[in-house]
Amino acid sequence: MDTQRKKAVIVGAGPAGLTAGYELSKEGQHVVVVESDPRYVGGISRTVDYHGYRFDIGGHRFFSKSREVEDLWTEILGADMLHRPRSSKIYYRGQFYSYPLKPFDALSKLGVLESTLCVLSFLHARLNPTPNPKSFEDWVVNHFGERLFRIFFKTYTEKVWGMSCREISADWAAQRIKGLSLGSAIKNALLPQRHSEDRGQIVKTLIDTFRYPRLGPGMMWEACAAKIRAMGSEVLLGRTVDGARFDDATKSWMVTATTRDGQTEQLIGEHLISSMPIRELVSQIEPRLPEAVLRSGNSLRYRDFLTVGLILQERDRFHDNWIYIHDPNVKVGRVQNYKSWSPEMVPDPKFCCYGLEYFCFEGDGLWTTPDEELIALAKRELEQIGLAAASDVLDGCVIRQPKAYPVYDDEYKSHVEVVRQALDAHCPNLHLVGRNGMHKYNNQDHAMMTAMLAARNILAGETKFDLWAVNEDGEYHESGEAGEQSDTGWKKVVTSATNS
Ligand SMILES: Cc1cc2nc3c(=O)[nH]c(=O)nc-3n(C[C@H](O)[C@H](O)[C@H](O)COP(=O)(O)OP(=O)(O)OC[C@H]3O[C@@H](n4cnc5c(N)ncnc54)[C@H](O)[C@@H]3O)c2cc1C
């Protein structure tokens, strides 16, 4: 038992937990970060090493419109942050379409008849939109038309979520593909690219380039953890937090964690910062939360994910970073080519490593399939879509990622709101941060921003910033320039937070 009270106990050594730990440690505070993984920090943004070949959990682009986030990445990794060219495609019915879609490429590959039907269906949707679209399907059909929805959105989205596009909330479409319109796609294809002077260098749009650590995203979070330790705080691995009690007498959080060999440890913090899934947190809190709150927490759902990592002979078959597989005849949802993310993801240039991504639910058929069968499936499907010969594959591994995606169903918002209000009322000095920590479909930068604001609140000794306001300005994924929101976007978040 560690009886020394820390400024904060931080649950999870993903981007959110480590950012909070780093920001507080830099200000001379002692914190302890507790992580259940015995080997890796980085959470979903870790990089798995298999015989020197490096695999992401999905490829992780480092891109933010927040200058603070971009600067923090530079501060942590410096010259190890590469600027990498981006190339991605969609595979559909034997064709590879450029992604983001280029109108002439898409229309020529679809053929004259299908293209005409797509344009007519687009015009029809614009003239007869579904009023107040609630589902993902309605939202996308309103913006792109029925036929383009079926070709470029439906199959992949249903693979990702394991449910019909009619059951997925329009919120998700608005957050992920807002700003990506046929109009902007056509404009991007026809007009010369925008450049801007930013910190003395030309930064291209996200469409062309992104930043990426030399050895994958895990390199960022390993360096961050090392810096936290060097500043005198702790990052403990292989401990799963399974209890959190607020002690009113000492105004402290008493956190229990269980090690891999079953030992229980107790950690004490003035504050508790949690990036663990809300569903798990609510049932651990003592004094016990009201039943209705536990029910809401338990109703939150997640989508899980596995990557089959394959090591292959390099045959220069493709150089894209990733390819979305929209074809319903294969189960794989996306193929990553890690060497295109960074050449150092492979130890020997004669080889390459791919990640075949399968979306599933923890415990379902795919999830429980033995690794050898998953590797055999991935080899077959890779050959079926023409990206490699199965005989080129030398070795493989399977990486499972539970709770990769917080599900945005019809009710998640009201459940999160119930939990949030109860935690505000019953749990002093508790700060929810990050992706599953707030049940928000956040990328690293927004997960980090919530952590930065939590740290500022703790240092200020008052709730100056409402963390839930981060990400309300959700449009950024497929457009814009790195650091662009540095002045307006961050201020907007902070201003709206201060006012709330
Ligand atoms: C397929 C895929 C692709 C992605 N691509 C990108 C991208 O290109 N760019 C980008 O910026 N983001 C991307 N993301 C999102 C990014 O991975 C997340 O936003 C980020 O990792 C969230 O950070 P976090 O710290 O909030 O959560 P996590 O990364 O989930 O970290 C939480 C940590 O908490 C630990 N934990 C949980 N419960 C406990 C417990 N009870 N006790 C102790 N430890 C616990 C977990 O083990 C984990 O390490 C992608 C995500 C996925 C799934």
Coordinates of C-alpha atoms and ligand atoms in Angstrom, one line a residue:
M1 CA 0.0 0.0 0.0
D2 CA 1.3 3.4 -1.0
T3 CA 0.1 5.6 1.8
Q4 CA 1.7 8.8 0.5
R5 CA -1.1 11.0 -0.8
K6 CA -0.4 12.1 -4.4
K7 CA -1.8 15.2 -6.0
A8 CA -3.7 12.8 -8.4
V9 CA -4.2 9.2 -9.1
I10 CA -4.6 8.8 -12.8
V11 CA -6.3 5.8 -14.3
G12 CA -4.9 4.7 -17.7
A13 CA -1.6 5.4 -19.4
G14 CA -3.2 6.2 -22.8
P15 CA -2.8 9.7 -24.4
A16 CA -5.3 11.3 -21.9
G17 CA -3.8 9.8 -18.7
L18 CA -0.2 10.4 -19.7
T19 CA -1.0 14.0 -20.9
A20 CA -2.6 14.7 -17.5
G21 CA 0.4 13.2 -15.7
Y22 CA 2.9 15.1 -17.8
E23 CA 1.1 18.5 -17.4
L24 CA 0.8 18.1 -13.6
S25 CA 4.4 16.8 -13.2
K26 CA 5.8 19.7 -15.1
E27 CA 4.2 22.0 -12.5
G28 CA 6.0 20.1 -9.7
Q29 CA 3.0 17.9 -8.7
H30 CA 3.5 14.3 -7.8
V31 CA 1.1 12.0 -9.5
V32 CA 0.7 8.3 -10.1
V33 CA -0.5 6.9 -13.4
V34 CA -1.9 3.3 -13.1
E35 CA -2.1 1.2 -16.3
S36 CA -3.5 -2.3 -16.6
D37 CA -1.4 -3.3 -19.6
P38 CA 1.8 -5.1 -18.3
R39 CA 4.0 -4.1 -21.2
Y40 CA 2.8 -1.1 -23.2
V41 CA 1.8 2.5 -22.5
G42 CA -0.3 4.4 -25.1
G43 CA -3.6 2.6 -24.8
I44 CA -5.3 2.4 -28.2
S45 CA -2.4 4.6 -29.4
R46 CA 0.3 2.1 -28.4
T47 CA 2.6 0.3 -30.9
V48 CA 2.9 -3.4 -30.6
D49 CA 6.3 -4.9 -31.4
Y50 CA 6.4 -8.4 -32.9
H51 CA 9.9 -9.7 -33.7
G52 CA 10.9 -6.1 -34.5
Y53 CA 8.0 -5.4 -36.7
R54 CA 5.8 -2.7 -35.4
F55 CA 2.0 -2.6 -35.5
D56 CA -0.4 0.2 -34.6
I57 CA -4.0 -0.3 -33.4
G58 CA -5.2 1.2 -36.6
G59 CA -2.8 3.7 -38.1
H60 CA -2.6 6.8 -35.9
R61 CA -2.2 10.1 -37.7
F62 CA -0.9 12.9 -35.5
F63 CA -2.9 15.9 -36.5
S64 CA -4.6 18.6 -34.4
K65 CA -6.0 22.0 -35.0
S66 CA -4.8 22.9 -31.5
R67 CA -1.4 24.5 -31.5
E68 CA -1.0 23.4 -27.8
V69 CA -1.4 19.8 -28.8
E70 CA 0.9 20.0 -31.8
D71 CA 3.5 21.8 -29.7
L72 CA 3.3 19.2 -27.0
W73 CA 4.0 16.4 -29.5
T74 CA 7.0 18.4 -30.7
E75 CA 8.2 19.0 -27.1
I76 CA 8.0 15.3 -26.3
L77 CA 9.5 13.8 -29.5
G78 CA 11.3 16.6 -31.3
A79 CA 13.0 15.4 -34.5
D80 CA 11.5 11.9 -34.1
M81 CA 8.2 13.3 -35.4
L82 CA 8.2 12.7 -39.1
H83 CA 6.0 14.5 -41.8
R84 CA 4.6 11.6 -43.8
P85 CA 2.8 11.7 -47.1
R86 CA -0.8 10.4 -46.9
S87 CA -2.3 8.1 -49.5
S88 CA -5.5 6.1 -48.9
K89 CA -8.0 4.3 -51.0
I90 CA -11.3 2.5 -51.0
Y91 CA -11.6 -1.0 -52.4
Y92 CA -15.0 -1.7 -53.9
R93 CA -16.0 -4.3 -56.5
G94 CA -12.5 -4.9 -57.7
Q95 CA -11.5 -1.2 -58.0
F96 CA -9.3 1.0 -55.9
Y97 CA -10.8 4.5 -55.5
S98 CA -8.7 7.4 -54.2
Y99 CA -9.8 8.5 -50.8
P100 CA -10.7 11.3 -50.1
L101 CA -12.8 10.8 -53.2
K102 CA -11.6 12.5 -56.3
P103 CA -14.6 13.1 -58.5
F104 CA -13.0 12.3 -61.8
D105 CA -11.3 9.2 -60.5
A106 CA -14.5 8.0 -58.8
L107 CA -16.8 8.7 -61.7
S108 CA -14.4 7.1 -64.3
K109 CA -14.1 4.0 -62.2
L110 CA -17.9 3.8 -61.6
G111 CA -18.6 4.0 -65.3
V112 CA -20.9 6.4 -67.2
L113 CA -24.2 4.6 -66.3
E114 CA -23.5 4.3 -62.5
S115 CA -22.1 7.8 -62.4
T116 CA -25.2 9.3 -64.0
L117 CA -27.4 7.3 -61.6
C118 CA -25.2 8.6 -58.7
V119 CA -25.6 12.3 -59.8
L120 CA -29.4 11.8 -60.3
S121 CA -29.7 10.2 -56.9
F122 CA -27.7 13.1 -55.4
L123 CA -29.9 15.7 -57.0
H124 CA -33.0 13.8 -55.8
A125 CA -31.7 13.8 -52.2
R126 CA -30.9 17.5 -52.3
L127 CA -34.4 18.2 -53.6
N128 CA -36.2 15.8 -51.2
P129 CA -34.0 15.6 -48.0
T130 CA -35.2 13.7 -45.0
P131 CA -36.2 16.4 -42.5
N132 CA -34.3 16.3 -39.1
P133 CA -32.2 13.3 -40.0
K134 CA -31.7 11.1 -36.9
S135 CA -29.8 8.1 -38.3
F136 CA -26.4 7.9 -40.0
E137 CA -28.1 6.6 -43.1
D138 CA -30.5 9.6 -43.4
W139 CA -27.7 12.1 -42.8
V140 CA -25.4 10.6 -45.4
V141 CA -28.2 10.2 -48.0
N142 CA -29.2 13.8 -47.5
H143 CA -25.7 14.9 -48.2
F144 CA -24.6 12.5 -50.9
G145 CA -27.6 10.7 -52.3
E146 CA -28.8 7.1 -51.9
R147 CA -26.4 5.5 -54.5
L148 CA -23.2 7.0 -53.2
F149 CA -24.3 6.1 -49.7
R150 CA -24.6 2.5 -50.7
I151 CA -21.3 2.4 -52.6
F152 CA -19.0 4.5 -50.3
F153 CA -20.5 4.5 -46.8
K154 CA -22.9 1.6 -46.0
T155 CA -20.7 -1.5 -46.1
Y156 CA -17.7 -0.1 -44.3
T157 CA -19.7 1.7 -41.7
E158 CA -21.7 -1.5 -41.0
K159 CA -18.5 -3.5 -40.7
V160 CA -17.1 -1.0 -38.2
W161 CA -20.2 -0.8 -36.0
G162 CA -21.8 -4.2 -36.5
M163 CA -25.2 -2.7 -36.9
S164 CA -27.4 -1.2 -39.5
C165 CA -26.7 2.4 -40.6
R166 CA -30.3 3.1 -39.6
E167 CA -29.4 2.3 -35.9
I168 CA -26.3 4.6 -35.9
S169 CA -26.9 8.1 -34.7
A170 CA -26.6 11.0 -37.2
D171 CA -24.4 12.6 -34.5
W172 CA -21.6 10.3 -35.6
A173 CA -21.9 11.3 -39.2
A174 CA -22.0 14.9 -38.3
Q175 CA -18.8 14.6 -36.2
R176 CA -16.8 12.4 -38.5
I177 CA -17.8 13.6 -42.0
K178 CA -19.1 17.1 -41.5
G179 CA -17.2 19.3 -43.9
L180 CA -16.7 16.5 -46.3
S181 CA -19.2 17.3 -49.0
L182 CA -19.4 16.5 -52.7
G183 CA -18.9 20.3 -53.2
S184 CA -15.7 20.3 -51.2
A185 CA -14.5 17.1 -52.8
I186 CA -14.9 18.7 -56.2
K187 CA -13.3 21.9 -55.1
N188 CA -10.3 20.0 -53.7
A189 CA -9.9 18.1 -57.0
L190 CA -10.1 21.1 -59.2
L191 CA -8.4 23.9 -57.3
P192 CA -4.7 24.2 -56.4
Q193 CA -3.9 23.2 -52.9
R194 CA -4.0 25.6 -50.0
H195 CA -0.7 26.3 -48.2
S196 CA -0.2 28.4 -45.1
E197 CA 2.9 29.7 -43.3
D198 CA 2.8 28.1 -39.9
R199 CA 5.7 28.3 -37.5
G200 CA 8.0 29.1 -40.4
Q201 CA 7.2 26.1 -42.5
I202 CA 4.7 25.1 -45.1
V203 CA 2.0 22.9 -43.7
K204 CA 0.0 21.1 -46.2
T205 CA -3.6 20.2 -45.7
L206 CA -4.4 17.0 -43.9
I207 CA -5.3 15.5 -47.2
D208 CA -1.7 15.3 -48.2
T209 CA 0.4 14.8 -45.1
F210 CA 0.4 14.1 -41.4
R211 CA 2.9 13.8 -38.6
Y212 CA 3.9 10.4 -37.2
P213 CA 6.5 9.2 -34.8
R214 CA 9.5 7.4 -36.4
L215 CA 8.7 4.2 -34.5
G216 CA 4.9 4.5 -34.4
P217 CA 2.5 6.3 -31.9
G218 CA 3.7 4.2 -29.0
M219 CA 7.1 6.0 -29.3
M220 CA 5.3 9.2 -28.3
W221 CA 3.7 7.7 -25.2
E222 CA 6.8 5.8 -24.1
A223 CA 8.8 9.0 -24.3
C224 CA 6.0 10.8 -22.3
A225 CA 6.0 8.1 -19.6
A226 CA 9.8 8.4 -19.3
K227 CA 9.6 12.1 -18.9
I228 CA 6.9 11.8 -16.2
R229 CA 9.1 9.3 -14.3
A230 CA 12.1 11.6 -14.7
M231 CA 10.1 14.4 -13.1
G232 CA 9.6 12.2 -10.0
S233 CA 6.0 10.9 -10.6
E234 CA 5.1 7.3 -11.2
V235 CA 3.8 5.3 -14.1
L236 CA 2.8 1.8 -12.9
L237 CA 2.1 -0.9 -15.4
G238 CA 0.2 -4.2 -14.9
R239 CA -2.3 -2.9 -12.4
T240 CA -6.0 -2.8 -13.0
V241 CA -7.9 -0.2 -11.0
D242 CA -11.0 -1.9 -9.5
G243 CA -12.2 0.3 -6.7
A244 CA -12.4 4.1 -6.1
R245 CA -13.7 5.4 -2.7
F246 CA -14.0 9.0 -1.8
D247 CA -13.0 9.5 1.8
D248 CA -14.9 12.5 3.1
A249 CA -12.8 12.9 6.3
T250 CA -9.5 13.3 4.4
K251 CA -11.0 14.6 1.2
S252 CA -9.0 12.0 -0.7
W253 CA -9.7 9.3 -3.3
M254 CA -8.6 5.8 -2.1
V255 CA -8.0 3.8 -5.2
T256 CA -7.5 0.0 -5.3
A257 CA -5.6 -1.7 -8.0
T258 CA -5.0 -5.4 -8.6
T259 CA -1.7 -6.6 -10.0
R260 CA -1.4 -9.5 -12.6
D261 CA -0.5 -11.9 -9.7
G262 CA -3.6 -11.0 -7.7
Q263 CA -2.0 -8.6 -5.2
T264 CA -4.1 -5.6 -4.1
E265 CA -2.5 -2.2 -3.9
Q266 CA -4.0 1.1 -2.6
L267 CA -3.2 4.5 -3.9
I268 CA -4.3 7.8 -2.4
G269 CA -4.9 11.0 -4.3
E270 CA -6.3 14.4 -3.7
H271 CA -7.8 14.1 -7.2
L272 CA -8.8 11.1 -9.3
I273 CA -8.4 11.5 -13.1
S274 CA -10.1 8.6 -14.9
S275 CA -9.7 7.6 -18.6
M276 CA -11.1 4.1 -17.9
P277 CA -14.4 3.3 -19.7
I278 CA -17.4 5.1 -17.9
R279 CA -19.2 1.7 -17.7
E280 CA -16.4 0.3 -15.6
L281 CA -15.9 3.4 -13.5
V282 CA -19.5 3.9 -12.3
S283 CA -19.7 0.5 -10.7
Q284 CA -16.5 1.0 -8.8
I285 CA -17.3 4.3 -7.1
E286 CA -18.0 4.4 -3.4
P287 CA -20.1 5.7 -1.8
R288 CA -22.2 3.8 -4.3
L289 CA -24.0 5.8 -6.9
P290 CA -27.8 5.7 -7.2
E291 CA -29.2 2.6 -9.1
A292 CA -30.4 4.7 -12.0
V293 CA -26.9 6.0 -12.6
L294 CA -25.4 2.6 -12.5
R295 CA -28.0 1.5 -15.0
S296 CA -27.1 4.4 -17.3
G297 CA -23.4 3.6 -17.0
N298 CA -24.1 -0.1 -17.8
S299 CA -26.1 0.8 -20.9
L300 CA -23.1 2.3 -22.6
R301 CA -21.9 0.1 -25.4
Y302 CA -18.6 -0.4 -27.2
R303 CA -17.3 -1.9 -30.4
D304 CA -14.2 -4.0 -30.3
F305 CA -11.5 -4.5 -32.8
L306 CA -8.7 -6.9 -33.8
T307 CA -5.7 -6.5 -36.2
V308 CA -4.1 -9.4 -37.9
G309 CA -0.5 -8.3 -38.3
L310 CA 1.3 -10.0 -41.2
I311 CA 4.9 -9.9 -42.2
L312 CA 5.4 -10.3 -45.9
Q313 CA 8.1 -10.3 -48.6
E314 CA 8.2 -6.8 -50.1
R315 CA 6.8 -6.9 -53.7
D316 CA 6.0 -3.2 -54.0
R317 CA 2.3 -4.0 -54.5
F318 CA 1.0 -0.9 -52.9
H319 CA 2.3 2.2 -51.1
D320 CA -0.9 3.6 -49.6
N321 CA -1.0 4.0 -45.8
W322 CA -4.3 2.3 -45.6
I323 CA -7.1 0.9 -47.8
Y324 CA -10.8 0.8 -46.7
I325 CA -12.4 -2.5 -47.8
H326 CA -16.0 -1.7 -48.8
D327 CA -16.4 -5.1 -50.4
P328 CA -19.1 -7.2 -48.6
N329 CA -17.5 -10.4 -49.8
V330 CA -14.6 -10.2 -47.3
K331 CA -14.8 -9.6 -43.6
V332 CA -11.7 -7.4 -43.4
G333 CA -12.6 -3.7 -43.0
R334 CA -9.3 -2.0 -43.6
V335 CA -5.7 -2.9 -44.5
Q336 CA -2.8 -0.9 -43.1
N337 CA 0.6 -0.8 -44.7
Y338 CA 2.8 0.2 -41.7
K339 CA 6.0 0.7 -43.7
S340 CA 4.2 3.5 -45.6
W341 CA 3.5 5.2 -42.2
S342 CA 7.2 5.0 -41.3
P343 CA 10.0 3.0 -43.0
E344 CA 11.2 2.2 -39.5
M345 CA 8.2 0.1 -38.7
V346 CA 10.0 -2.8 -40.3
P347 CA 13.6 -3.8 -39.3
D348 CA 14.5 -5.0 -42.8
P349 CA 13.5 -3.2 -46.1
K350 CA 13.1 -6.6 -47.9
F351 CA 9.9 -7.1 -45.9
C352 CA 6.8 -5.1 -45.2
C353 CA 4.1 -5.5 -42.6
Y354 CA 0.4 -5.1 -43.0
G355 CA -2.5 -4.9 -40.5
L356 CA -5.8 -6.4 -41.5
E357 CA -8.4 -4.9 -39.3
Y358 CA -11.5 -6.8 -38.3
F359 CA -14.3 -5.1 -36.3
C360 CA -16.1 -7.3 -33.8
F361 CA -17.7 -7.6 -30.4
E362 CA -15.6 -9.0 -27.5
G363 CA -16.6 -12.6 -27.1
D364 CA -18.2 -13.0 -30.6
G365 CA -17.2 -15.5 -33.3
L366 CA -14.3 -13.5 -34.7
W367 CA -13.0 -12.3 -31.4
T368 CA -12.8 -15.9 -30.1
T369 CA -11.4 -17.4 -33.3
P370 CA -7.9 -18.9 -32.6
D371 CA -5.0 -16.8 -33.8
E372 CA -3.8 -19.3 -36.4
E373 CA -7.3 -19.3 -38.0
L374 CA -7.4 -15.6 -38.0
I375 CA -4.0 -15.4 -39.7
A376 CA -5.2 -18.0 -42.3
L377 CA -8.4 -15.9 -42.9
A378 CA -6.3 -12.7 -43.3
K379 CA -4.0 -14.4 -45.8
R380 CA -6.9 -15.6 -47.9
E381 CA -8.7 -12.3 -47.9
L382 CA -5.5 -10.4 -48.7
E383 CA -5.1 -12.6 -51.8
Q384 CA -8.8 -12.3 -52.7
I385 CA -8.6 -8.5 -52.9
G386 CA -5.4 -8.7 -54.8
L387 CA -3.0 -7.0 -52.4
A388 CA -0.6 -9.9 -51.9
A389 CA -0.1 -13.6 -52.6
A390 CA -0.8 -15.7 -49.5
S391 CA 2.6 -17.4 -50.2
D392 CA 4.4 -14.1 -49.6
V393 CA 3.3 -14.1 -46.0
L394 CA 6.1 -15.3 -43.7
D395 CA 4.6 -14.8 -40.2
G396 CA 1.7 -13.2 -38.4
C397 CA 0.2 -12.2 -35.0
V398 CA -3.2 -11.1 -33.7
I399 CA -3.7 -8.0 -31.6
R400 CA -7.1 -7.7 -29.9
Q401 CA -8.4 -4.3 -28.7
P402 CA -11.4 -4.3 -26.5
K403 CA -13.5 -1.1 -26.4
A404 CA -11.9 0.4 -29.4
Y405 CA -15.0 2.5 -30.2
P406 CA -17.6 4.0 -27.8
V407 CA -20.9 3.3 -29.6
Y408 CA -23.1 6.3 -30.5
D409 CA -26.6 4.7 -30.4
D410 CA -29.9 6.5 -29.9
E411 CA -29.6 6.6 -26.2
Y412 CA -25.9 7.1 -25.4
K413 CA -26.2 10.9 -25.0
S414 CA -28.9 10.7 -22.3
H415 CA -27.0 7.9 -20.4
V416 CA -23.8 9.9 -20.4
E417 CA -25.7 13.0 -19.2
V418 CA -27.2 11.0 -16.3
V419 CA -23.7 9.8 -15.3
R420 CA -22.2 13.2 -15.7
Q421 CA -24.7 14.9 -13.5
A422 CA -24.4 12.3 -10.8
L423 CA -20.6 12.5 -10.7
D424 CA -20.8 16.3 -10.5
A425 CA -23.2 16.0 -7.6
H426 CA -21.6 13.0 -5.7
C427 CA -17.9 12.9 -6.6
P428 CA -15.7 15.9 -5.7
N429 CA -12.3 16.1 -7.4
L430 CA -13.2 13.4 -10.0
H431 CA -12.2 14.3 -13.5
L432 CA -13.3 12.2 -16.5
V433 CA -10.9 12.5 -19.5
G434 CA -10.3 10.9 -22.9
R435 CA -12.2 8.7 -25.3
N436 CA -13.9 5.9 -23.3
G437 CA -13.3 8.0 -20.2
M438 CA -16.0 10.4 -21.5
H439 CA -17.6 8.1 -24.0
K440 CA -16.6 10.4 -26.8
Y441 CA -15.4 9.3 -30.2
N442 CA -12.2 11.3 -29.7
N443 CA -8.9 11.2 -31.5
Q444 CA -5.7 11.6 -29.5
D445 CA -5.7 15.4 -29.7
H446 CA -9.2 15.8 -28.1
A447 CA -8.4 13.1 -25.5
M448 CA -5.3 15.2 -24.7
M449 CA -7.1 18.5 -24.6
T450 CA -9.6 17.1 -22.0
A451 CA -6.5 16.0 -19.9
M452 CA -4.8 19.4 -20.3
L453 CA -7.9 21.1 -19.1
A454 CA -8.3 18.7 -16.2
A455 CA -4.7 19.5 -15.2
R456 CA -5.5 23.2 -15.4
N457 CA -8.5 22.9 -13.2
I458 CA -6.5 20.9 -10.6
L459 CA -3.7 23.5 -10.6
A460 CA -6.2 26.3 -10.4
G461 CA -8.0 24.6 -7.5
E462 CA -11.4 25.3 -9.1
T463 CA -13.4 24.2 -12.2
K464 CA -12.4 26.9 -14.6
F465 CA -12.9 24.7 -17.7
D466 CA -15.8 22.4 -18.6
L467 CA -14.1 19.4 -20.1
W468 CA -17.3 18.3 -21.8
A469 CA -17.1 21.4 -24.0
V470 CA -14.0 20.0 -25.8
N471 CA -15.0 18.4 -29.1
E472 CA -18.2 20.3 -29.5
D473 CA -16.5 22.0 -32.3
G474 CA -16.1 18.6 -33.9
E475 CA -15.4 19.4 -37.5
Y476 CA -11.7 18.7 -38.2
H477 CA -11.1 15.2 -39.4
E478 CA -10.7 15.4 -43.1
S479 CA -10.0 19.1 -43.7
G480 CA -8.0 22.0 -42.4
E481 CA -4.4 22.4 -41.4
A482 CA -2.4 21.4 -38.4
G483 CA -2.3 24.0 -35.7
E484 CA -4.9 26.0 -37.5
Q485 CA -7.3 26.3 -34.6
S486 CA -4.5 27.3 -32.3
D487 CA -5.8 30.8 -31.7
T488 CA -9.5 30.5 -32.4
G489 CA -10.4 26.8 -31.7
W490 CA -8.7 26.4 -28.3
K491 CA -10.0 29.8 -27.3
K492 CA -13.4 28.8 -28.4
V493 CA -13.3 25.6 -26.3
V494 CA -12.0 27.5 -23.3
T495 CA -14.4 30.4 -23.7
S496 CA -17.4 28.2 -24.0
A497 CA -16.2 26.1 -21.1
T498 CA -15.6 29.1 -18.9
N499 CA -19.1 30.3 -19.7
S500 CA -20.8 27.1 -18.9
Ligands
LIG1 C1 -8.8 1.9 -35.2 C2 -8.4 3.2 -34.6 C3 -7.7 4.2 -35.3 C4 -7.4 5.4 -34.7 N1 -6.8 6.4 -35.5 C5 -6.4 7.5 -34.9 C6 -5.7 8.5 -35.6 O1 -5.3 8.3 -36.8 N2 -5.3 9.6 -35.0 C7 -5.6 9.9 -33.7 O2 -5.2 10.9 -33.1 N3 -6.4 9.0 -33.0 C8 -6.8 7.9 -33.6 N4 -7.5 7.0 -32.9 C9 -8.1 7.3 -31.5 C10 -7.0 7.2 -30.4 O3 -6.6 5.8 -30.4 C11 -7.7 7.6 -29.1 O4 -8.3 8.8 -29.2 C12 -6.7 7.7 -27.9 O5 -5.9 6.5 -27.8 C13 -7.6 7.9 -26.7 O6 -6.8 8.1 -25.6 P1 -7.3 7.8 -24.1 O7 -6.1 7.9 -23.2 O8 -8.5 8.6 -23.9 O9 -7.8 6.3 -24.1 P2 -7.0 4.9 -24.4 O10 -6.1 5.0 -25.5 O11 -8.1 3.9 -24.5 O12 -6.2 4.6 -23.1 C14 -6.9 4.3 -21.9 C15 -5.9 3.4 -21.1 O13 -6.5 3.1 -19.8 C16 -6.2 1.8 -19.5 N5 -7.2 1.3 -18.6 C17 -8.5 1.2 -18.8 N6 -9.2 0.7 -17.7 C18 -8.2 0.6 -16.7 C19 -8.3 0.2 -15.4 N7 -9.4 -0.1 -14.8 N8 -7.1 0.2 -14.7 C20 -5.9 0.6 -15.2 N9 -5.9 1.0 -16.5 C21 -7.0 1.0 -17.3 C22 -6.2 1.1 -20.8 O14 -5.5 -0.2 -20.7 C23 -5.5 2.1 -21.7 O15 -4.1 1.9 -21.8 C24 -7.9 5.7 -33.4 C25 -8.6 4.7 -32.7 C26 -8.9 3.5 -33.3 C27 -9.7 2.5 -32.5

